[in-house]
């Protein structure tokens, strides 16, 4: 197995565009971009100054690798339509196993970036953990070398480990962001500015640099301050779902042993 | 009303010790420290190189101000035992109103730092919003000048506004920290290291510098990726409370309009 020097990108969403930029920055060529939505592929390909193709049948079949940055549900259908190629096939999903690849492909791998991506801001891949997996040692070496060109945090993780990390990632990223949204709505209802909470949000994340989550826990539920808990529940009276969230999370905080 | 140049500190917990350090750093003298637990007052007073007193009857009655950094539930009882003084009485609670102060005190105020404090690490008060309130303009001017010596983010907030901000603070700090704890436990069960999630946690907070929470939302619930949602719920089968949290928060994410 030699090095992966160039690849075909399949997908045009947030992950696809952020990874494409990171590959180009690391000196990896993008041979072509394909997306099921040709207009999206065209826009991304133009921004990267690389060719777009409008069907999987048109993609170059002699590339070193093919990276699928598409939704989990789209993956099986797209792989079924994939022409015969000799390069490495990789997907970027946290939850899908290596067994998603049809048996006719011999060189298969997972290349999962553990991060929440925005279209608006280039991601700093150096700090993004890349979780990689392949059953073939030669393929593993090739994708490891590729990953190390992008990131200082390359980790081998099998499918079971990756799924658990992905589940945990939902708890530390998607769910906290929902709670930020609820807080913003609560402040907006009283004409207050969400910016006042930003130093607190930053410190809550930053505390983990020197404390475990159990040590870092604070708040009325941990102090068992029932008067405050009850007052807060009453303030949420107009939002029964948020009150349920408040109660459920507070009960869980009471179980933490610090 | 003149300036507050020195004060008596009542309390010895995290908030009390962090505020004491910030006051001293800003050139405000601590005349004495009192706590209901004399041993705690002695330790804090020693670390600050200021006197400790063992009863409220012993505190200097000619100080410019008295700051109560104690639990909400302890406040009424301690105020009832407070000797007659001419200085400003302040509490530091997010939830308690100005009406907690007995009528015999004329100069009363709230001085609420919106932050999560650790004993282990000195807080950078310059970046901490200080929410202040007083009904008397002269008292308000005095505590505003005091607050501005500590922080660049001094805001006036009445009791209703402060309570809403405090409730929102629980959503953006205490609850996300609980979710970090759950994630850490999930990883630990599979022998995986929580550190792998730290770049994601940092970026989730950092995204709010350029996106609203609604714009920043990502994840399987937002994509309505039911296969992933169901797989995650099954993975949480041994933790019915965490599965409930997962389901409730995922349903709420589906309602976000970005």
mmCIF file of N, CA and C in Angstrom, chain A residues 14 72 95 114-116 118 121 127 129 153 155 160 163-175 177-181 183 186-187 190 196-201 203-204 206-208 210-211 213 216-220 228 232 235 241-242 245-246 248-250 252-253 255, chain B residues 14 72 95 114-116 118 121 127 129 153 155 160 163-175 177-181 183 186-187 190 196-201 203-208 210-211 213 216-220 228 232 235 241-242 245-246 248-250 252-253 255:
data_model
loop_
_atom_site.group_PDB
_atom_site.id
_atom_site.type_symbol
_atom_site.label_atom_id
_atom_site.label_comp_id
_atom_site.label_asym_id
_atom_site.label_seq_id
_atom_site.Cartn_x
_atom_site.Cartn_y
_atom_site.Cartn_z
ATOM 1 N N UNK A 14 -21.742 20.008 5.297
ATOM 2 C CA UNK A 14 -20.765 20.623 6.203
ATOM 3 C C UNK A 14 -19.505 19.787 6.356
ATOM 4 N N UNK A 72 -25.844 8.994 7.098
ATOM 5 C CA UNK A 72 -25.821 7.543 7.328
ATOM 6 C C UNK A 72 -26.840 6.835 6.446
ATOM 7 N N UNK A 95 -21.527 6.316 13.466
ATOM 8 C CA UNK A 95 -22.386 5.207 13.899
ATOM 9 C C UNK A 95 -22.361 3.993 12.982
ATOM 10 N N UNK A 114 -14.247 13.733 14.958
ATOM 11 C CA UNK A 114 -15.096 13.947 16.134
ATOM 12 C C UNK A 114 -15.198 15.441 16.397
ATOM 13 N N UNK A 115 -16.123 16.087 15.690
ATOM 14 C CA UNK A 115 -16.285 17.529 15.860
ATOM 15 C C UNK A 115 -17.648 17.960 15.350
ATOM 16 N N UNK A 116 -18.100 19.134 15.776
ATOM 17 C CA UNK A 116 -19.326 19.726 15.250
ATOM 18 C C UNK A 116 -18.909 20.813 14.258
ATOM 19 N N UNK A 118 -19.429 23.795 11.279
ATOM 20 C CA UNK A 118 -20.269 24.849 10.714
ATOM 21 C C UNK A 118 -19.802 25.073 9.284
ATOM 22 N N UNK A 121 -17.381 28.677 9.254
ATOM 23 C CA UNK A 121 -16.054 28.918 9.819
ATOM 24 C C UNK A 121 -15.151 27.720 9.545
ATOM 25 N N UNK A 127 -6.644 20.050 15.793
ATOM 26 C CA UNK A 127 -7.138 19.759 17.139
ATOM 27 C C UNK A 127 -8.327 18.794 17.142
ATOM 28 N N UNK A 129 -9.987 15.216 16.944
ATOM 29 C CA UNK A 129 -9.666 13.797 16.967
ATOM 30 C C UNK A 129 -10.205 13.107 15.708
ATOM 31 N N UNK A 153 -4.329 14.384 16.518
ATOM 32 C CA UNK A 153 -5.048 13.486 17.427
ATOM 33 C C UNK A 153 -5.694 12.331 16.667
ATOM 34 N N UNK A 155 -6.632 8.501 16.332
ATOM 35 C CA UNK A 155 -6.869 7.397 17.252
ATOM 36 C C UNK A 155 -7.487 6.227 16.500
ATOM 37 N N UNK A 160 -17.506 -0.555 17.602
ATOM 38 C CA UNK A 160 -18.222 -0.478 18.873
ATOM 39 C C UNK A 160 -17.746 0.739 19.679
ATOM 40 N N UNK A 163 -19.008 3.972 18.032
ATOM 41 C CA UNK A 163 -20.434 4.223 18.298
ATOM 42 C C UNK A 163 -20.645 4.797 19.700
ATOM 43 N N UNK A 164 -19.904 4.284 20.673
ATOM 44 C CA UNK A 164 -20.047 4.785 22.044
ATOM 45 C C UNK A 164 -19.538 6.241 22.135
ATOM 46 N N UNK A 165 -18.447 6.520 21.438
ATOM 47 C CA UNK A 165 -17.916 7.894 21.425
ATOM 48 C C UNK A 165 -18.914 8.824 20.734
ATOM 49 N N UNK A 166 -19.538 8.353 19.657
ATOM 50 C CA UNK A 166 -20.518 9.180 18.960
ATOM 51 C C UNK A 166 -21.725 9.467 19.853
ATOM 52 N N UNK A 167 -22.201 8.444 20.571
ATOM 53 C CA UNK A 167 -23.312 8.648 21.510
ATOM 54 C C UNK A 167 -22.916 9.677 22.577
ATOM 55 N N UNK A 168 -21.718 9.535 23.102
ATOM 56 C CA UNK A 168 -21.228 10.487 24.115
ATOM 57 C C UNK A 168 -21.124 11.891 23.532
ATOM 58 N N UNK A 169 -20.750 11.973 22.267
ATOM 59 C CA UNK A 169 -20.619 13.275 21.608
ATOM 60 C C UNK A 169 -21.970 13.992 21.531
ATOM 61 N N UNK A 170 -23.042 13.226 21.331
ATOM 62 C CA UNK A 170 -24.381 13.828 21.343
ATOM 63 C C UNK A 170 -24.647 14.453 22.717
ATOM 64 N N UNK A 171 -24.220 13.771 23.771
ATOM 65 C CA UNK A 171 -24.437 14.285 25.135
ATOM 66 C C UNK A 171 -23.612 15.539 25.421
ATOM 67 N N UNK A 172 -22.407 15.644 24.876
ATOM 68 C CA UNK A 172 -21.565 16.812 25.218
ATOM 69 C C UNK A 172 -21.677 17.949 24.209
ATOM 70 N N UNK A 173 -22.351 17.727 23.079
ATOM 71 C CA UNK A 173 -22.409 18.798 22.081
ATOM 72 C C UNK A 173 -23.844 19.131 21.658
ATOM 73 N N UNK A 174 -24.549 18.176 21.059
ATOM 74 C CA UNK A 174 -25.901 18.468 20.570
ATOM 75 C C UNK A 174 -26.833 18.850 21.718
ATOM 76 N N UNK A 175 -26.765 18.113 22.828
ATOM 77 C CA UNK A 175 -27.672 18.391 23.943
ATOM 78 C C UNK A 175 -27.328 19.699 24.664
ATOM 79 N N UNK A 177 -26.016 22.248 23.356
ATOM 80 C CA UNK A 177 -26.436 23.339 22.466
ATOM 81 C C UNK A 177 -27.944 23.574 22.544
ATOM 82 N N UNK A 178 -28.729 22.487 22.667
ATOM 83 C CA UNK A 178 -30.178 22.650 22.869
ATOM 84 C C UNK A 178 -30.447 23.462 24.142
ATOM 85 N N UNK A 179 -29.701 23.177 25.194
ATOM 86 C CA UNK A 179 -29.901 23.888 26.456
ATOM 87 C C UNK A 179 -29.518 25.368 26.313
ATOM 88 N N UNK A 180 -28.500 25.650 25.496
ATOM 89 C CA UNK A 180 -28.170 27.056 25.195
ATOM 90 C C UNK A 180 -29.362 27.721 24.500
ATOM 91 N N UNK A 181 -29.980 26.983 23.594
ATOM 92 C CA UNK A 181 -31.140 27.508 22.863
ATOM 93 C C UNK A 181 -32.294 27.816 23.825
ATOM 94 N N UNK A 183 -32.107 28.474 27.014
ATOM 95 C CA UNK A 183 -31.710 29.636 27.830
ATOM 96 C C UNK A 183 -31.909 30.929 27.045
ATOM 97 N N UNK A 186 -35.531 31.750 26.984
ATOM 98 C CA UNK A 186 -35.988 32.230 28.293
ATOM 99 C C UNK A 186 -35.593 33.689 28.497
ATOM 100 N N UNK A 187 -34.379 34.035 28.096
ATOM 101 C CA UNK A 187 -33.935 35.434 28.254
ATOM 102 C C UNK A 187 -34.707 36.342 27.297
ATOM 103 N N UNK A 190 -37.961 37.779 28.315
ATOM 104 C CA UNK A 190 -37.914 38.906 29.261
ATOM 105 C C UNK A 190 -37.108 40.073 28.697
ATOM 106 N N UNK A 196 -24.984 37.793 27.963
ATOM 107 C CA UNK A 196 -24.602 37.823 29.378
ATOM 108 C C UNK A 196 -24.156 36.435 29.856
ATOM 109 N N UNK A 197 -24.630 35.378 29.177
ATOM 110 C CA UNK A 197 -24.301 34.012 29.615
ATOM 111 C C UNK A 197 -23.003 33.477 29.019
ATOM 112 N N UNK A 198 -22.440 34.185 28.050
ATOM 113 C CA UNK A 198 -21.307 33.591 27.320
ATOM 114 C C UNK A 198 -20.057 33.340 28.174
ATOM 115 N N UNK A 199 -19.699 34.249 29.098
ATOM 116 C CA UNK A 199 -18.541 33.905 29.957
ATOM 117 C C UNK A 199 -18.791 32.642 30.789
ATOM 118 N N UNK A 200 -20.024 32.450 31.224
ATOM 119 C CA UNK A 200 -20.372 31.258 32.008
ATOM 120 C C UNK A 200 -20.280 29.995 31.151
ATOM 121 N N UNK A 201 -20.765 30.082 29.920
ATOM 122 C CA UNK A 201 -20.685 28.941 29.006
ATOM 123 C C UNK A 201 -19.220 28.577 28.739
ATOM 124 N N UNK A 203 -16.588 29.202 30.632
ATOM 125 C CA UNK A 203 -15.941 28.670 31.842
ATOM 126 C C UNK A 203 -16.415 27.244 32.146
ATOM 127 N N UNK A 204 -17.681 26.952 31.856
ATOM 128 C CA UNK A 204 -18.214 25.611 32.096
ATOM 129 C C UNK A 204 -17.430 24.575 31.274
ATOM 130 N N UNK A 206 -14.322 25.211 30.060
ATOM 131 C CA UNK A 206 -12.913 25.359 30.427
ATOM 132 C C UNK A 206 -12.568 24.652 31.743
ATOM 133 N N UNK A 207 -13.537 24.566 32.655
ATOM 134 C CA UNK A 207 -13.309 23.902 33.948
ATOM 135 C C UNK A 207 -12.826 22.458 33.793
ATOM 136 N N UNK A 208 -13.233 21.824 32.678
ATOM 137 C CA UNK A 208 -12.874 20.418 32.476
ATOM 138 C C UNK A 208 -11.385 20.242 32.228
ATOM 139 N N UNK A 210 -9.228 21.140 34.302
ATOM 140 C CA UNK A 210 -8.557 20.864 35.581
ATOM 141 C C UNK A 210 -9.455 20.136 36.593
ATOM 142 N N UNK A 211 -10.721 19.892 36.227
ATOM 143 C CA UNK A 211 -11.625 19.166 37.120
ATOM 144 C C UNK A 211 -12.359 18.082 36.336
ATOM 145 N N UNK A 213 -15.902 16.080 35.494
ATOM 146 C CA UNK A 213 -17.280 16.591 35.509
ATOM 147 C C UNK A 213 -17.916 16.496 36.904
ATOM 148 N N UNK A 216 -16.622 19.271 38.940
ATOM 149 C CA UNK A 216 -17.004 20.582 38.398
ATOM 150 C C UNK A 216 -18.477 20.909 38.635
ATOM 151 N N UNK A 217 -19.266 19.907 39.052
ATOM 152 C CA UNK A 217 -20.711 20.135 39.169
ATOM 153 C C UNK A 217 -21.019 21.178 40.253
ATOM 154 N N UNK A 218 -21.885 22.121 39.935
ATOM 155 C CA UNK A 218 -22.379 23.098 40.908
ATOM 156 C C UNK A 218 -23.884 23.257 40.668
ATOM 157 N N UNK A 219 -24.517 24.125 41.433
ATOM 158 C CA UNK A 219 -25.906 24.473 41.162
ATOM 159 C C UNK A 219 -26.874 24.037 42.243
ATOM 160 N N UNK A 220 -28.126 24.518 42.147
ATOM 161 C CA UNK A 220 -29.124 24.272 43.192
ATOM 162 C C UNK A 220 -29.443 22.791 43.398
ATOM 163 N N UNK A 228 -35.052 26.849 45.653
ATOM 164 C CA UNK A 228 -34.684 27.351 44.321
ATOM 165 C C UNK A 228 -35.230 26.415 43.243
ATOM 166 N N UNK A 232 -37.728 27.639 40.306
ATOM 167 C CA UNK A 232 -37.395 27.501 38.888
ATOM 168 C C UNK A 232 -38.481 26.713 38.142
ATOM 169 N N UNK A 235 -41.283 28.976 37.462
ATOM 170 C CA UNK A 235 -40.971 29.942 36.391
ATOM 171 C C UNK A 235 -41.092 29.302 35.009
ATOM 172 N N UNK A 241 -42.505 21.227 28.635
ATOM 173 C CA UNK A 241 -41.419 20.332 28.231
ATOM 174 C C UNK A 241 -40.098 20.746 28.876
ATOM 175 N N UNK A 242 -39.882 22.077 28.953
ATOM 176 C CA UNK A 242 -38.647 22.561 29.576
ATOM 177 C C UNK A 242 -38.670 22.276 31.080
ATOM 178 N N UNK A 245 -37.617 18.749 31.439
ATOM 179 C CA UNK A 245 -36.157 18.662 31.284
ATOM 180 C C UNK A 245 -35.485 19.130 32.573
ATOM 181 N N UNK A 246 -35.960 20.255 33.123
ATOM 182 C CA UNK A 246 -35.377 20.799 34.349
ATOM 183 C C UNK A 246 -35.442 19.758 35.477
ATOM 184 N N UNK A 248 -35.963 16.415 35.324
ATOM 185 C CA UNK A 248 -35.226 15.174 35.051
ATOM 186 C C UNK A 248 -33.721 15.383 35.247
ATOM 187 N N UNK A 249 -33.189 16.485 34.724
ATOM 188 C CA UNK A 249 -31.744 16.722 34.844
ATOM 189 C C UNK A 249 -31.366 17.039 36.296
ATOM 190 N N UNK A 250 -32.238 17.753 37.010
ATOM 191 C CA UNK A 250 -31.935 18.068 38.414
ATOM 192 C C UNK A 250 -31.894 16.800 39.260
ATOM 193 N N UNK A 252 -31.105 13.917 38.259
ATOM 194 C CA UNK A 252 -29.886 13.178 37.897
ATOM 195 C C UNK A 252 -28.651 13.805 38.543
ATOM 196 N N UNK A 253 -28.627 15.139 38.634
ATOM 197 C CA UNK A 253 -27.497 15.825 39.289
ATOM 198 C C UNK A 253 -27.398 15.391 40.755
ATOM 199 N N UNK A 255 -27.760 12.624 41.961
ATOM 200 C CA UNK A 255 -27.123 11.299 42.097
ATOM 201 C C UNK A 255 -25.598 11.347 41.953
ATOM 202 N N UNK B 14 -17.119 28.699 48.123
ATOM 203 C CA UNK B 14 -16.455 29.027 46.858
ATOM 204 C C UNK B 14 -16.646 30.480 46.459
ATOM 205 N N UNK B 72 -28.741 30.546 49.840
ATOM 206 C CA UNK B 72 -30.021 31.256 49.887
ATOM 207 C C UNK B 72 -30.773 30.937 51.163
ATOM 208 N N UNK B 95 -31.149 34.293 43.021
ATOM 209 C CA UNK B 95 -32.595 34.066 43.119
ATOM 210 C C UNK B 95 -33.307 34.880 44.196
ATOM 211 N N UNK B 114 -22.243 36.323 37.922
ATOM 212 C CA UNK B 114 -22.811 35.266 37.065
ATOM 213 C C UNK B 114 -21.681 34.362 36.571
ATOM 214 N N UNK B 115 -21.311 33.401 37.417
ATOM 215 C CA UNK B 115 -20.235 32.497 37.043
ATOM 216 C C UNK B 115 -20.309 31.225 37.872
ATOM 217 N N UNK B 116 -19.646 30.164 37.399
ATOM 218 C CA UNK B 116 -19.522 28.933 38.170
ATOM 219 C C UNK B 116 -18.113 28.905 38.756
ATOM 220 N N UNK B 118 -14.882 27.534 41.113
ATOM 221 C CA UNK B 118 -14.182 26.396 41.700
ATOM 222 C C UNK B 118 -13.313 26.936 42.827
ATOM 223 N N UNK B 121 -9.231 27.145 41.408
ATOM 224 C CA UNK B 121 -8.624 28.031 40.401
ATOM 225 C C UNK B 121 -9.140 29.449 40.588
ATOM 226 N N UNK B 127 -13.857 39.304 33.471
ATOM 227 C CA UNK B 127 -14.754 38.779 32.434
ATOM 228 C C UNK B 127 -16.078 38.278 33.002
ATOM 229 N N UNK B 129 -19.749 38.754 34.399
ATOM 230 C CA UNK B 129 -20.820 39.737 34.541
ATOM 231 C C UNK B 129 -21.213 39.878 36.016
ATOM 232 N N UNK B 153 -17.847 44.021 33.115
ATOM 233 C CA UNK B 153 -19.208 43.695 32.662
ATOM 234 C C UNK B 153 -20.205 43.892 33.797
ATOM 235 N N UNK B 155 -23.727 45.097 35.119
ATOM 236 C CA UNK B 155 -25.057 45.298 34.551
ATOM 237 C C UNK B 155 -26.066 45.513 35.659
ATOM 238 N N UNK B 160 -36.509 40.379 39.180
ATOM 239 C CA UNK B 160 -37.163 39.492 38.214
ATOM 240 C C UNK B 160 -36.192 39.114 37.088
ATOM 241 N N UNK B 163 -33.502 36.722 38.407
ATOM 242 C CA UNK B 163 -34.003 35.352 38.577
ATOM 243 C C UNK B 163 -34.067 34.601 37.238
ATOM 244 N N UNK B 164 -34.494 35.316 36.202
ATOM 245 C CA UNK B 164 -34.565 34.677 34.883
ATOM 246 C C UNK B 164 -33.159 34.347 34.373
ATOM 247 N N UNK B 165 -32.222 35.244 34.612
ATOM 248 C CA UNK B 165 -30.835 34.989 34.198
ATOM 249 C C UNK B 165 -30.265 33.806 34.987
ATOM 250 N N UNK B 166 -30.592 33.740 36.271
ATOM 251 C CA UNK B 166 -30.099 32.619 37.087
ATOM 252 C C UNK B 166 -30.671 31.283 36.606
ATOM 253 N N UNK B 167 -31.966 31.275 36.286
ATOM 254 C CA UNK B 167 -32.584 30.064 35.736
ATOM 255 C C UNK B 167 -31.889 29.665 34.425
ATOM 256 N N UNK B 168 -31.647 30.647 33.567
ATOM 257 C CA UNK B 168 -30.960 30.377 32.294
ATOM 258 C C UNK B 168 -29.552 29.858 32.536
ATOM 259 N N UNK B 169 -28.920 30.366 33.582
ATOM 260 C CA UNK B 169 -27.551 29.935 33.910
ATOM 261 C C UNK B 169 -27.522 28.452 34.279
ATOM 262 N N UNK B 170 -28.571 27.979 34.947
ATOM 263 C CA UNK B 170 -28.658 26.547 35.261
ATOM 264 C C UNK B 170 -28.682 25.741 33.957
ATOM 265 N N UNK B 171 -29.430 26.243 32.968
ATOM 266 C CA UNK B 171 -29.521 25.543 31.680
ATOM 267 C C UNK B 171 -28.198 25.540 30.912
ATOM 268 N N UNK B 172 -27.399 26.597 31.007
ATOM 269 C CA UNK B 172 -26.161 26.645 30.206
ATOM 270 C C UNK B 172 -24.932 26.160 30.959
ATOM 271 N N UNK B 173 -25.060 25.922 32.268
ATOM 272 C CA UNK B 173 -23.863 25.507 33.013
ATOM 273 C C UNK B 173 -24.081 24.211 33.802
ATOM 274 N N UNK B 174 -24.998 24.221 34.771
ATOM 275 C CA UNK B 174 -25.194 23.027 35.604
ATOM 276 C C UNK B 174 -25.648 21.831 34.773
ATOM 277 N N UNK B 175 -26.591 22.065 33.860
ATOM 278 C CA UNK B 175 -27.122 20.947 33.067
ATOM 279 C C UNK B 175 -26.103 20.431 32.039
ATOM 280 N N UNK B 177 -22.968 20.474 32.361
ATOM 281 C CA UNK B 177 -21.952 19.735 33.119
ATOM 282 C C UNK B 177 -22.448 18.333 33.479
ATOM 283 N N UNK B 178 -23.731 18.212 33.826
ATOM 284 C CA UNK B 178 -24.300 16.875 34.074
ATOM 285 C C UNK B 178 -24.150 15.994 32.830
ATOM 286 N N UNK B 179 -24.409 16.574 31.660
ATOM 287 C CA UNK B 179 -24.312 15.801 30.416
ATOM 288 C C UNK B 179 -22.860 15.383 30.151
ATOM 289 N N UNK B 180 -21.901 16.256 30.537
ATOM 290 C CA UNK B 180 -20.478 15.866 30.437
ATOM 291 C C UNK B 180 -20.222 14.653 31.344
ATOM 292 N N UNK B 181 -20.828 14.688 32.520
ATOM 293 C CA UNK B 181 -20.659 13.590 33.480
ATOM 294 C C UNK B 181 -21.211 12.276 32.898
ATOM 295 N N UNK B 183 -21.607 11.508 29.750
ATOM 296 C CA UNK B 183 -20.726 11.091 28.646
ATOM 297 C C UNK B 183 -19.469 10.408 29.197
ATOM 298 N N UNK B 186 -20.355 6.967 30.265
ATOM 299 C CA UNK B 186 -20.581 6.093 29.106
ATOM 300 C C UNK B 186 -19.252 5.632 28.507
ATOM 301 N N UNK B 187 -18.299 6.553 28.425
ATOM 302 C CA UNK B 187 -16.993 6.183 27.874
ATOM 303 C C UNK B 187 -16.253 5.255 28.826
ATOM 304 N N UNK B 190 -16.810 1.604 28.659
ATOM 305 C CA UNK B 190 -16.152 0.879 27.558
ATOM 306 C C UNK B 190 -14.637 1.062 27.606
ATOM 307 N N UNK B 196 -10.978 12.525 24.806
ATOM 308 C CA UNK B 196 -11.238 12.556 23.362
ATOM 309 C C UNK B 196 -12.355 13.554 23.031
ATOM 310 N N UNK B 197 -13.246 13.832 24.006
ATOM 311 C CA UNK B 197 -14.387 14.727 23.753
ATOM 312 C C UNK B 197 -14.065 16.202 23.993
ATOM 313 N N UNK B 198 -12.914 16.506 24.584
ATOM 314 C CA UNK B 198 -12.673 17.893 24.998
ATOM 315 C C UNK B 198 -12.618 18.907 23.846
ATOM 316 N N UNK B 199 -11.996 18.559 22.702
ATOM 317 C CA UNK B 199 -12.050 19.532 21.600
ATOM 318 C C UNK B 199 -13.492 19.824 21.148
ATOM 319 N N UNK B 200 -14.333 18.804 21.177
ATOM 320 C CA UNK B 200 -15.736 18.981 20.791
ATOM 321 C C UNK B 200 -16.474 19.866 21.799
ATOM 322 N N UNK B 201 -16.222 19.643 23.087
ATOM 323 C CA UNK B 201 -16.850 20.469 24.123
ATOM 324 C C UNK B 201 -16.427 21.933 23.960
ATOM 325 N N UNK B 203 -15.357 23.455 21.239
ATOM 326 C CA UNK B 203 -15.905 24.045 20.014
ATOM 327 C C UNK B 203 -17.405 24.320 20.156
ATOM 328 N N UNK B 204 -18.117 23.457 20.887
ATOM 329 C CA UNK B 204 -19.560 23.664 21.089
ATOM 330 C C UNK B 204 -19.807 25.003 21.796
ATOM 331 N N UNK B 205 -18.971 25.337 22.762
ATOM 332 C CA UNK B 205 -19.079 26.643 23.430
ATOM 333 C C UNK B 205 -18.620 27.762 22.489
ATOM 334 N N UNK B 206 -17.515 27.522 21.796
ATOM 335 C CA UNK B 206 -16.892 28.550 20.968
ATOM 336 C C UNK B 206 -17.762 28.954 19.773
ATOM 337 N N UNK B 207 -18.553 28.009 19.259
ATOM 338 C CA UNK B 207 -19.428 28.292 18.113
ATOM 339 C C UNK B 207 -20.369 29.467 18.374
ATOM 340 N N UNK B 208 -20.723 29.664 19.654
ATOM 341 C CA UNK B 208 -21.674 30.731 19.985
ATOM 342 C C UNK B 208 -21.086 32.119 19.762
ATOM 343 N N UNK B 210 -20.059 33.078 16.976
ATOM 344 C CA UNK B 210 -20.420 33.529 15.624
ATOM 345 C C UNK B 210 -21.738 32.954 15.118
ATOM 346 N N UNK B 211 -22.379 32.084 15.909
ATOM 347 C CA UNK B 211 -23.682 31.536 15.507
ATOM 348 C C UNK B 211 -24.655 31.629 16.676
ATOM 349 N N UNK B 213 -27.621 29.833 18.987
ATOM 350 C CA UNK B 213 -27.796 28.419 19.315
ATOM 351 C C UNK B 213 -28.616 27.673 18.257
ATOM 352 N N UNK B 216 -26.383 26.949 15.419
ATOM 353 C CA UNK B 216 -25.278 26.053 15.809
ATOM 354 C C UNK B 216 -25.720 24.617 16.011
ATOM 355 N N UNK B 217 -27.041 24.381 16.064
ATOM 356 C CA UNK B 217 -27.517 23.030 16.377
ATOM 357 C C UNK B 217 -27.136 22.031 15.279
ATOM 358 N N UNK B 218 -26.625 20.891 15.679
ATOM 359 C CA UNK B 218 -26.343 19.792 14.748
ATOM 360 C C UNK B 218 -26.793 18.486 15.429
ATOM 361 N N UNK B 219 -26.573 17.381 14.754
ATOM 362 C CA UNK B 219 -26.811 16.079 15.384
ATOM 363 C C UNK B 219 -27.959 15.296 14.786
ATOM 364 N N UNK B 220 -28.067 14.016 15.183
ATOM 365 C CA UNK B 220 -29.057 13.121 14.576
ATOM 366 C C UNK B 220 -30.507 13.579 14.775
ATOM 367 N N UNK B 228 -30.295 6.374 13.733
ATOM 368 C CA UNK B 228 -29.279 6.682 14.751
ATOM 369 C C UNK B 228 -29.948 6.902 16.101
ATOM 370 N N UNK B 232 -29.068 4.726 19.384
ATOM 371 C CA UNK B 232 -28.586 5.343 20.628
ATOM 372 C C UNK B 232 -29.478 4.974 21.817
ATOM 373 N N UNK B 235 -28.583 1.603 22.918
ATOM 374 C CA UNK B 235 -27.295 1.570 23.623
ATOM 375 C C UNK B 235 -27.437 2.056 25.075
ATOM 376 N N UNK B 241 -32.783 6.189 32.956
ATOM 377 C CA UNK B 241 -32.910 7.642 33.149
ATOM 378 C C UNK B 241 -32.180 8.399 32.052
ATOM 379 N N UNK B 242 -31.008 7.901 31.654
ATOM 380 C CA UNK B 242 -30.256 8.565 30.584
ATOM 381 C C UNK B 242 -30.985 8.413 29.248
ATOM 382 N N UNK B 245 -33.601 11.035 29.247
ATOM 383 C CA UNK B 245 -32.986 12.328 28.937
ATOM 384 C C UNK B 245 -32.718 12.416 27.433
ATOM 385 N N UNK B 246 -32.152 11.326 26.875
ATOM 386 C CA UNK B 246 -31.848 11.311 25.442
ATOM 387 C C UNK B 246 -33.106 11.576 24.613
ATOM 388 N N UNK B 248 -36.100 12.878 25.548
ATOM 389 C CA UNK B 248 -36.716 14.184 25.801
ATOM 390 C C UNK B 248 -35.947 15.303 25.094
ATOM 391 N N UNK B 249 -34.621 15.288 25.203
ATOM 392 C CA UNK B 249 -33.821 16.346 24.579
ATOM 393 C C UNK B 249 -33.861 16.224 23.050
ATOM 394 N N UNK B 250 -33.875 14.994 22.540
ATOM 395 C CA UNK B 250 -33.933 14.816 21.081
ATOM 396 C C UNK B 250 -35.249 15.340 20.520
ATOM 397 N N UNK B 252 -37.006 17.683 21.727
ATOM 398 C CA UNK B 252 -36.965 19.144 21.815
ATOM 399 C C UNK B 252 -36.100 19.733 20.699
ATOM 400 N N UNK B 253 -35.007 19.065 20.365
ATOM 401 C CA UNK B 253 -34.145 19.535 19.266
ATOM 402 C C UNK B 253 -34.938 19.561 17.956
ATOM 403 N N UNK B 255 -37.782 20.452 17.464
ATOM 404 C CA UNK B 255 -38.655 21.642 17.373
ATOM 405 C C UNK B 255 -37.911 22.920 17.007
#
